[in-house]
PDB file of C-alpha atoms in Angstrom:
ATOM      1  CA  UNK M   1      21.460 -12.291   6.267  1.00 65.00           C
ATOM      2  CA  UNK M   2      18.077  -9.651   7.800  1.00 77.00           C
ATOM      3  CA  UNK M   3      20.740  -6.840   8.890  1.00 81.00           C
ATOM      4  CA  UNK M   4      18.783  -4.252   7.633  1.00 87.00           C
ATOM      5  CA  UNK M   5      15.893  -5.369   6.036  1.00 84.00           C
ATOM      6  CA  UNK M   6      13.066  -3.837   7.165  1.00 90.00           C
ATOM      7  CA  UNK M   7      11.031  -5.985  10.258  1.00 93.00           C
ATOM      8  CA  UNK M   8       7.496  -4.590   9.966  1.00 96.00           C
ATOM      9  CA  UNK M   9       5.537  -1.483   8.865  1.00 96.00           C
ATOM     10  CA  UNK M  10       2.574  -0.215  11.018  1.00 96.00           C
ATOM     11  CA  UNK M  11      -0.213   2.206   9.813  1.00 96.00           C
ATOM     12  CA  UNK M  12      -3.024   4.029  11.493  1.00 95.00           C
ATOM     13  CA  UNK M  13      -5.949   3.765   9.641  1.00 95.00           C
ATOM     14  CA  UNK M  14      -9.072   5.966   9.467  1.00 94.00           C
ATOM     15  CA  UNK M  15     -11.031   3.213   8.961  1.00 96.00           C
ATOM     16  CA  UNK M  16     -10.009  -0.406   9.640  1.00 97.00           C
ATOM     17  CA  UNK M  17     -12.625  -1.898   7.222  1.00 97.00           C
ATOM     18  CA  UNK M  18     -11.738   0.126   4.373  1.00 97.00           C
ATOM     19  CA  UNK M  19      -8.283  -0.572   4.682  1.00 97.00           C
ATOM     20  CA  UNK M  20      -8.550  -4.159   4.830  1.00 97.00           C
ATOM     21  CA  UNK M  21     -10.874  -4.031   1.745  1.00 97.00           C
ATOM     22  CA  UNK M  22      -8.283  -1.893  -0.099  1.00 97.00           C
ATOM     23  CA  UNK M  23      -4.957  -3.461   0.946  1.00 97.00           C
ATOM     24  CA  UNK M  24      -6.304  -7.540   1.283  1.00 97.00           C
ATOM     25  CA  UNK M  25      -6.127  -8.135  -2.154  1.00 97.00           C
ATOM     26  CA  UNK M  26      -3.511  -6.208  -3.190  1.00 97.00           C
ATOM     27  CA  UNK M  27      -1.403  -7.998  -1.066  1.00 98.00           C
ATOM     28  CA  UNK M  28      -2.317 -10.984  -1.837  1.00 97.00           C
ATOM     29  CA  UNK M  29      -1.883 -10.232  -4.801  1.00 96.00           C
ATOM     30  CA  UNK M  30       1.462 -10.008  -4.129  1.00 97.00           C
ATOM     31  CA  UNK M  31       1.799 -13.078  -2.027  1.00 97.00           C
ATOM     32  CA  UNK M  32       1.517 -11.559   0.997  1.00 98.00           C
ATOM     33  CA  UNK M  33      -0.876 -14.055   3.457  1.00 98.00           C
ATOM     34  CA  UNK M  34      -2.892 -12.917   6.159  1.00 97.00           C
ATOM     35  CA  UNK M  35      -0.562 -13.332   9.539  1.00 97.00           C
ATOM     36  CA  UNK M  36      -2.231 -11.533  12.492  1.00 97.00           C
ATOM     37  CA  UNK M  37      -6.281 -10.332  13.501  1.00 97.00           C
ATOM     38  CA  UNK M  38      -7.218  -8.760  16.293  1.00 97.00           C
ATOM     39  CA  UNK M  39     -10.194  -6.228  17.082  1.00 96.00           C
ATOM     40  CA  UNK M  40      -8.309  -2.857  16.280  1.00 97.00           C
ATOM     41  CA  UNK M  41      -6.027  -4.433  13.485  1.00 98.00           C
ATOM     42  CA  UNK M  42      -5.199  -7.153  10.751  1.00 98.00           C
ATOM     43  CA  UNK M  43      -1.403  -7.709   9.215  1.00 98.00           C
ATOM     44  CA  UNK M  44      -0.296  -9.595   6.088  1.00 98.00           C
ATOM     45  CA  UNK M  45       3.273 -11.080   5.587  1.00 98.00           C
ATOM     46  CA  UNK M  46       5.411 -11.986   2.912  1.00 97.00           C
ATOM     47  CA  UNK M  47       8.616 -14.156   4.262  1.00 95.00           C
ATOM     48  CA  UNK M  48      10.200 -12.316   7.108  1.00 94.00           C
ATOM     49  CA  UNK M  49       8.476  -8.866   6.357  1.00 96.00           C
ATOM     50  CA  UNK M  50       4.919  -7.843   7.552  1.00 97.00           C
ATOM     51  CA  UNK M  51       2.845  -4.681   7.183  1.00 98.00           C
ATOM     52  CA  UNK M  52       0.122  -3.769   9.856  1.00 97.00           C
ATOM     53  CA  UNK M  53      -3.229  -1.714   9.856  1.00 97.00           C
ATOM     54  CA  UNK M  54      -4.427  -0.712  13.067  1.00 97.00           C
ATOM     55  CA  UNK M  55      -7.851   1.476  13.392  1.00 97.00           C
ATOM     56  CA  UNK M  56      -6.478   4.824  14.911  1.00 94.00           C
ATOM     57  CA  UNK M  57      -7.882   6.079  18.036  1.00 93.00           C
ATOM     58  CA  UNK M  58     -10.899   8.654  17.105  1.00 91.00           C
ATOM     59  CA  UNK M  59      -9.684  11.157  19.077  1.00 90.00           C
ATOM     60  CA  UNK M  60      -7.059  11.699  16.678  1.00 88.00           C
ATOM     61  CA  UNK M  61      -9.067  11.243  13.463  1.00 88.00           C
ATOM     62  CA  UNK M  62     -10.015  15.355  12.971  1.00 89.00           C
ATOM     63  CA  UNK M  63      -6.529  15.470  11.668  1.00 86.00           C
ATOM     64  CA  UNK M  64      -6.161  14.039   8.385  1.00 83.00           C
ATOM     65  CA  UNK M  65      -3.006  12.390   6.964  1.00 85.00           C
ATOM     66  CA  UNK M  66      -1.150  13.900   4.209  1.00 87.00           C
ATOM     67  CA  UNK M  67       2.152  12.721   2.333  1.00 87.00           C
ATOM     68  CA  UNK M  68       3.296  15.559   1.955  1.00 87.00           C
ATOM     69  CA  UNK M  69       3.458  16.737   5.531  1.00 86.00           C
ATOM     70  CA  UNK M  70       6.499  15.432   8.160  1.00 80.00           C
ATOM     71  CA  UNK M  71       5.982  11.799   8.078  1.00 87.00           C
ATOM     72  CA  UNK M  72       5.199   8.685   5.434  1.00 91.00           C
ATOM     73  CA  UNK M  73       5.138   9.898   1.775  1.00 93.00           C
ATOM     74  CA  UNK M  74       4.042   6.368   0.148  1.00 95.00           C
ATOM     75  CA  UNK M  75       4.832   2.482   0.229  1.00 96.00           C
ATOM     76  CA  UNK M  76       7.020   1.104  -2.699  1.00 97.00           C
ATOM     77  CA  UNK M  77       6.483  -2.737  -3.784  1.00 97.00           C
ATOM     78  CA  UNK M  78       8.614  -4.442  -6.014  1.00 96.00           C
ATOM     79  CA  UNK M  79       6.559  -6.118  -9.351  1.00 96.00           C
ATOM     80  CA  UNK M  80       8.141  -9.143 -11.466  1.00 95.00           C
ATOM     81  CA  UNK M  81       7.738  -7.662 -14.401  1.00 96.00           C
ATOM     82  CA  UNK M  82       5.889  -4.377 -16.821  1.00 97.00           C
ATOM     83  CA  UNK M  83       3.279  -6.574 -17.462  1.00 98.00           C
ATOM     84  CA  UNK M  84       2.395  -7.957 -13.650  1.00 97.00           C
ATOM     85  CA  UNK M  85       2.502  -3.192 -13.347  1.00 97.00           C
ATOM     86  CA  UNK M  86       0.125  -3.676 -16.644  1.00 98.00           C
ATOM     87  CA  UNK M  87      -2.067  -6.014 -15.157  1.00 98.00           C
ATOM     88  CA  UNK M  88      -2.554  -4.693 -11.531  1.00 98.00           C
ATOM     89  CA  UNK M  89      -3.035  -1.129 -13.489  1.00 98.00           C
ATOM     90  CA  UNK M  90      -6.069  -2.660 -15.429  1.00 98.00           C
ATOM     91  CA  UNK M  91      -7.428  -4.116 -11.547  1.00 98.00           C
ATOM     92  CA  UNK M  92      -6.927  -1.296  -9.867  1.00 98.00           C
ATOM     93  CA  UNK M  93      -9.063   0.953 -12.445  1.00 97.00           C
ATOM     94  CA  UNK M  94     -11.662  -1.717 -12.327  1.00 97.00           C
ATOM     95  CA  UNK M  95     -12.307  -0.953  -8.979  1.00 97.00           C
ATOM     96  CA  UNK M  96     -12.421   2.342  -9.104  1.00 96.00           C
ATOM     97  CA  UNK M  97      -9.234   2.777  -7.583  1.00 96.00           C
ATOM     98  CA  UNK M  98      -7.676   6.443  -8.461  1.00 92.00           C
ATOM     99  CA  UNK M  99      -4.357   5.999 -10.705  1.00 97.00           C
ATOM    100  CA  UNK M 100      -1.898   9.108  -9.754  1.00 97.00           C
ATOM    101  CA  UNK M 101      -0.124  11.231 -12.884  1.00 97.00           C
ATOM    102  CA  UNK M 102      -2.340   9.103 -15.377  1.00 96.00           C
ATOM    103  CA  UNK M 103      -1.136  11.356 -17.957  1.00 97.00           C
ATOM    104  CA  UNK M 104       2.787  10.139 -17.164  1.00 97.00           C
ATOM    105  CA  UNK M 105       1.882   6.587 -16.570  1.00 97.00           C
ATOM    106  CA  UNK M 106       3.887   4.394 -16.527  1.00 98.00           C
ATOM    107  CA  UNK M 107       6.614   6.859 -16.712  1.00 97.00           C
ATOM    108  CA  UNK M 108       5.280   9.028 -13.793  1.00 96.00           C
ATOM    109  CA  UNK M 109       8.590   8.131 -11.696  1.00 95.00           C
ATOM    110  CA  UNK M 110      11.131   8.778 -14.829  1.00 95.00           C
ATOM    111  CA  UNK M 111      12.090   7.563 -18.004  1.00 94.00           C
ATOM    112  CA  UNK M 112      13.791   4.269 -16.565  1.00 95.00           C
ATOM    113  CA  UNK M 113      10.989   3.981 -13.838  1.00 97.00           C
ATOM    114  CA  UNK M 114       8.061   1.614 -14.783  1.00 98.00           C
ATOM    115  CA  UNK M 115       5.696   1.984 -12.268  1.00 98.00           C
ATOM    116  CA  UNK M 116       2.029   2.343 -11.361  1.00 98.00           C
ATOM    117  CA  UNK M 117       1.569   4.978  -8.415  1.00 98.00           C
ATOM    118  CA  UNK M 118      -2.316   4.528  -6.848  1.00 98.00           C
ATOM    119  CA  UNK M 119      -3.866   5.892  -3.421  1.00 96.00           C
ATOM    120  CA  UNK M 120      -5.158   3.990  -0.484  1.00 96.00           C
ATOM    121  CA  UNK M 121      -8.673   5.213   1.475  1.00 95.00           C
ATOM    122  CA  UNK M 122      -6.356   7.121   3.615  1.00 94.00           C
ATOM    123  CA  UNK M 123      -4.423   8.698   0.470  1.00 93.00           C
ATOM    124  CA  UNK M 124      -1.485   6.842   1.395  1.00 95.00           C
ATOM    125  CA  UNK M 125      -0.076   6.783  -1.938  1.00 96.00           C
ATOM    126  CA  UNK M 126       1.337   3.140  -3.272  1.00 97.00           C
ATOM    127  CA  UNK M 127       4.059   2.367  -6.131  1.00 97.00           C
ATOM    128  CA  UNK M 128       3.903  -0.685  -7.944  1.00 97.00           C
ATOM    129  CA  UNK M 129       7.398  -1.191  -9.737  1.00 97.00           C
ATOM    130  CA  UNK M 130       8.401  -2.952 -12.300  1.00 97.00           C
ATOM    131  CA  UNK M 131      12.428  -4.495 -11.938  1.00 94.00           C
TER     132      UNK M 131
END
């Protein structure tokens, strides 16, 4: 049964490139594959779920995003296990990739809450958790 589960995501990007750079490999990482690519966007999907990036319009780019205004506060993925968090922790720092609350990590979300939290180029922050 799909009742309810979530069709598709869609985010404007400041910078298409950057974006696809940043979020390619992570999802693919996750087995996401690439599903749509057009000029102004690319998408990835995993099963019935896909998330888009489309290059916002630069007539709206003076206003920068921010989680913690009205609107998107971050993405949550699901991992397989603490050490898949472990191991996308170690890749994410080897490419320079900002981890949030290092000095709670992994433990940032709670005691029970094993999870690596990490910003895209947009500061779109992302959670990586552990079951």
């Amino acid at each position: 049964m799909k009742k309810g589960l979530i069709h598709h995501v869609e985010l404007y990007v400041s910078n298409l490139n950057h974006s696809i750079k940043f979020w390619g490999w992570f999802l693919k990482e996750l087995g996401y594959s690439q599903y749509q690519k057009w000029e102004n966007g690319q998408s990835w999907k995993l099963e019935d779920t896909y998330i888009v990036f489309v290059q916002a319009d630069e007539r709206f780019l003076d206003i920068p995003y921010h989680r913690c205004r009205v609107g998107l506060n971050h993405l949550a993925f699901h991992s397989d296990s603490k050490e898949h968090v472990d191991e996308m922790t170690k890749k994410l720092k080897e490419k320079g990739i900002n981890i949030l609350y290092p000095d709670q990590h992994p433990f940032a979300g709670g005691d029970d809450h094993y999870a690596v939290y990490f910003e895209d180029p947009d500061r779109i922050k992302v959670e990586l958790v552990a079951p």
